[in-house]
Amino acid sequence: AFDDLYKCYAIIERLGGILRVKDRYQPQSMAFGYRDLLINVYCPDSTIVAEIQLHFYEFYKLKKISHQMYKKARLFEDGDT
């Protein structure tokens, strides 16, 4: 399944314009086990920056509740980490 994820990323990479990538499938630590791959890209012939999110369907179905838990957990994070 990860092969499919990174094949999709490779297609986007060939199009060019990538500004930043956050690979949260391979993090050092991630609250609640939530995972995604975020890609910020320039839209061709414009001044628009877009974010492409790559998810596995099972994670995507849980995204809303995972994000609510993440927001609450951030309230208790140590500011020094």
mmCIF file with all atom_site columns, C-alpha atoms in Angstrom:
data_model
loop_
_atom_site.group_PDB
_atom_site.id
_atom_site.type_symbol
_atom_site.label_atom_id
_atom_site.label_alt_id
_atom_site.label_comp_id
_atom_site.label_asym_id
_atom_site.label_entity_id
_atom_site.label_seq_id
_atom_site.pdbx_PDB_ins_code
_atom_site.Cartn_x
_atom_site.Cartn_y
_atom_site.Cartn_z
_atom_site.occupancy
_atom_site.B_iso_or_equiv
_atom_site.pdbx_formal_charge
_atom_site.auth_seq_id
_atom_site.auth_comp_id
_atom_site.auth_asym_id
_atom_site.auth_atom_id
_atom_site.pdbx_PDB_model_num
ATOM 1  C CA . ALA A 1 1  ? 0.000   0.000  0.000   1.00 0.00 ? 1  ALA A CA 1
ATOM 2  C CA . PHE A 1 2  ? 2.884   2.396  0.718   1.00 0.00 ? 2  PHE A CA 1
ATOM 3  C CA . ASP A 1 3  ? 4.158   1.739  -2.808  1.00 0.00 ? 3  ASP A CA 1
ATOM 4  C CA . ASP A 1 4  ? 0.920   3.224  -4.168  1.00 0.00 ? 4  ASP A CA 1
ATOM 5  C CA . LEU A 1 5  ? 1.254   6.271  -1.925  1.00 0.00 ? 5  LEU A CA 1
ATOM 6  C CA . TYR A 1 6  ? 4.773   7.053  -3.067  1.00 0.00 ? 6  TYR A CA 1
ATOM 7  C CA . LYS A 1 7  ? 3.918   6.304  -6.723  1.00 0.00 ? 7  LYS A CA 1
ATOM 8  C CA . CYS A 1 8  ? 1.234   8.975  -6.443  1.00 0.00 ? 8  CYS A CA 1
ATOM 9  C CA . TYR A 1 9  ? 3.767   11.362 -4.901  1.00 0.00 ? 9  TYR A CA 1
ATOM 10 C CA . ALA A 1 10 ? 6.223   10.632 -7.744  1.00 0.00 ? 10 ALA A CA 1
ATOM 11 C CA . ILE A 1 11 ? 3.579   11.650 -10.306 1.00 0.00 ? 11 ILE A CA 1
ATOM 12 C CA . ILE A 1 12 ? 3.010   14.939 -8.482  1.00 0.00 ? 12 ILE A CA 1
ATOM 13 C CA . GLU A 1 13 ? 6.775   15.472 -8.185  1.00 0.00 ? 13 GLU A CA 1
ATOM 14 C CA . ARG A 1 14 ? 7.232   15.064 -11.964 1.00 0.00 ? 14 ARG A CA 1
ATOM 15 C CA . LEU A 1 15 ? 4.723   17.879 -12.528 1.00 0.00 ? 15 LEU A CA 1
ATOM 16 C CA . GLY A 1 16 ? 7.022   20.218 -10.575 1.00 0.00 ? 16 GLY A CA 1
ATOM 17 C CA . GLY A 1 17 ? 6.264   23.198 -8.381  1.00 0.00 ? 17 GLY A CA 1
ATOM 18 C CA . ILE A 1 18 ? 6.607   21.412 -5.035  1.00 0.00 ? 18 ILE A CA 1
ATOM 19 C CA . LEU A 1 19 ? 7.345   23.855 -2.223  1.00 0.00 ? 19 LEU A CA 1
ATOM 20 C CA . ARG A 1 20 ? 7.186   21.629 0.843   1.00 0.00 ? 20 ARG A CA 1
ATOM 21 C CA . VAL A 1 21 ? 6.410   18.044 1.796   1.00 0.00 ? 21 VAL A CA 1
ATOM 22 C CA . LYS A 1 22 ? 5.337   16.719 5.211   1.00 0.00 ? 22 LYS A CA 1
ATOM 23 C CA . ASP A 1 23 ? 5.547   12.938 5.253   1.00 0.00 ? 23 ASP A CA 1
ATOM 24 C CA . ARG A 1 24 ? 3.627   11.982 8.359   1.00 0.00 ? 24 ARG A CA 1
ATOM 25 C CA . TYR A 1 25 ? 3.728   8.293  7.474   1.00 0.00 ? 25 TYR A CA 1
ATOM 26 C CA . GLN A 1 26 ? 7.387   8.237  8.581   1.00 0.00 ? 26 GLN A CA 1
ATOM 27 C CA . PRO A 1 27 ? 7.471   10.619 11.582  1.00 0.00 ? 27 PRO A CA 1
ATOM 28 C CA . GLN A 1 28 ? 9.634   10.460 14.684  1.00 0.00 ? 28 GLN A CA 1
ATOM 29 C CA . SER A 1 29 ? 6.436   10.916 16.691  1.00 0.00 ? 29 SER A CA 1
ATOM 30 C CA . MET A 1 30 ? 2.801   11.546 15.801  1.00 0.00 ? 30 MET A CA 1
ATOM 31 C CA . ALA A 1 31 ? -0.085  11.863 18.220  1.00 0.00 ? 31 ALA A CA 1
ATOM 32 C CA . PHE A 1 32 ? -2.844  9.244  17.966  1.00 0.00 ? 32 PHE A CA 1
ATOM 33 C CA . GLY A 1 33 ? -1.146  7.389  15.134  1.00 0.00 ? 33 GLY A CA 1
ATOM 34 C CA . TYR A 1 34 ? -2.741  9.643  12.492  1.00 0.00 ? 34 TYR A CA 1
ATOM 35 C CA . ARG A 1 35 ? -0.867  9.660  9.179   1.00 0.00 ? 35 ARG A CA 1
ATOM 36 C CA . ASP A 1 36 ? -0.913  11.594 5.925   1.00 0.00 ? 36 ASP A CA 1
ATOM 37 C CA . LEU A 1 37 ? 1.383   13.040 3.281   1.00 0.00 ? 37 LEU A CA 1
ATOM 38 C CA . LEU A 1 38 ? 0.986   16.791 2.734   1.00 0.00 ? 38 LEU A CA 1
ATOM 39 C CA . ILE A 1 39 ? 2.370   18.457 -0.387  1.00 0.00 ? 39 ILE A CA 1
ATOM 40 C CA . ASN A 1 40 ? 2.363   22.225 -0.948  1.00 0.00 ? 40 ASN A CA 1
ATOM 41 C CA . VAL A 1 41 ? 2.608   23.168 -4.630  1.00 0.00 ? 41 VAL A CA 1
ATOM 42 C CA . TYR A 1 42 ? 2.545   26.262 -6.819  1.00 0.00 ? 42 TYR A CA 1
ATOM 43 C CA . CYS A 1 43 ? -0.382  26.215 -9.226  1.00 0.00 ? 43 CYS A CA 1
ATOM 44 C CA . PRO A 1 44 ? 0.983   26.715 -12.754 1.00 0.00 ? 44 PRO A CA 1
ATOM 45 C CA . ASP A 1 45 ? 0.694   30.187 -14.271 1.00 0.00 ? 45 ASP A CA 1
ATOM 46 C CA . SER A 1 46 ? -0.727  31.721 -11.072 1.00 0.00 ? 46 SER A CA 1
ATOM 47 C CA . THR A 1 47 ? 0.196   33.065 -7.655  1.00 0.00 ? 47 THR A CA 1
ATOM 48 C CA . ILE A 1 48 ? -1.809  30.320 -5.935  1.00 0.00 ? 48 ILE A CA 1
ATOM 49 C CA . VAL A 1 49 ? -0.279  27.794 -3.545  1.00 0.00 ? 49 VAL A CA 1
ATOM 50 C CA . ALA A 1 50 ? -2.310  24.616 -2.987  1.00 0.00 ? 50 ALA A CA 1
ATOM 51 C CA . GLU A 1 51 ? -2.043  21.745 -0.520  1.00 0.00 ? 51 GLU A CA 1
ATOM 52 C CA . ILE A 1 52 ? -2.462  18.178 -1.725  1.00 0.00 ? 52 ILE A CA 1
ATOM 53 C CA . GLN A 1 53 ? -3.207  15.635 1.004   1.00 0.00 ? 53 GLN A CA 1
ATOM 54 C CA . LEU A 1 54 ? -2.552  11.949 0.373   1.00 0.00 ? 54 LEU A CA 1
ATOM 55 C CA . HIS A 1 55 ? -4.414  9.610  2.729   1.00 0.00 ? 55 HIS A CA 1
ATOM 56 C CA . PHE A 1 56 ? -5.170  5.943  2.914   1.00 0.00 ? 56 PHE A CA 1
ATOM 57 C CA . TYR A 1 57 ? -8.943  5.556  2.908   1.00 0.00 ? 57 TYR A CA 1
ATOM 58 C CA . GLU A 1 58 ? -9.094  3.991  6.387   1.00 0.00 ? 58 GLU A CA 1
ATOM 59 C CA . PHE A 1 59 ? -7.237  6.989  7.892   1.00 0.00 ? 59 PHE A CA 1
ATOM 60 C CA . TYR A 1 60 ? -9.338  9.419  5.865   1.00 0.00 ? 60 TYR A CA 1
ATOM 61 C CA . LYS A 1 61 ? -12.564 8.011  7.333   1.00 0.00 ? 61 LYS A CA 1
ATOM 62 C CA . LEU A 1 62 ? -11.239 8.798  10.834  1.00 0.00 ? 62 LEU A CA 1
ATOM 63 C CA . LYS A 1 63 ? -9.772  12.208 9.970   1.00 0.00 ? 63 LYS A CA 1
ATOM 64 C CA . LYS A 1 64 ? -12.485 14.364 11.558  1.00 0.00 ? 64 LYS A CA 1
ATOM 65 C CA . ILE A 1 65 ? -12.451 12.649 14.946  1.00 0.00 ? 65 ILE A CA 1
ATOM 66 C CA . SER A 1 66 ? -8.649  12.329 14.906  1.00 0.00 ? 66 SER A CA 1
ATOM 67 C CA . HIS A 1 67 ? -8.303  16.057 14.308  1.00 0.00 ? 67 HIS A CA 1
ATOM 68 C CA . GLN A 1 68 ? -10.630 16.865 17.210  1.00 0.00 ? 68 GLN A CA 1
ATOM 69 C CA . MET A 1 69 ? -8.506  14.694 19.522  1.00 0.00 ? 69 MET A CA 1
ATOM 70 C CA . TYR A 1 70 ? -5.316  16.277 18.155  1.00 0.00 ? 70 TYR A CA 1
ATOM 71 C CA . LYS A 1 71 ? -6.570  19.810 18.909  1.00 0.00 ? 71 LYS A CA 1
ATOM 72 C CA . LYS A 1 72 ? -7.372  18.827 22.496  1.00 0.00 ? 72 LYS A CA 1
ATOM 73 C CA . ALA A 1 73 ? -4.020  17.068 22.988  1.00 0.00 ? 73 ALA A CA 1
ATOM 74 C CA . ARG A 1 74 ? -2.130  20.167 21.793  1.00 0.00 ? 74 ARG A CA 1
ATOM 75 C CA . LEU A 1 75 ? -3.531  22.050 24.783  1.00 0.00 ? 75 LEU A CA 1
ATOM 76 C CA . PHE A 1 76 ? -1.414  19.795 27.013  1.00 0.00 ? 76 PHE A CA 1
ATOM 77 C CA . GLU A 1 77 ? 1.811   19.764 24.970  1.00 0.00 ? 77 GLU A CA 1
ATOM 78 C CA . ASP A 1 78 ? 5.029   20.955 26.562  1.00 0.00 ? 78 ASP A CA 1
ATOM 79 C CA . GLY A 1 79 ? 6.141   24.131 24.801  1.00 0.00 ? 79 GLY A CA 1
ATOM 80 C CA . ASP A 1 80 ? 9.812   23.069 25.033  1.00 0.00 ? 80 ASP A CA 1
ATOM 81 C CA . THR A 1 81 ? 9.496   20.051 22.700  1.00 0.00 ? 81 THR A CA 1
#
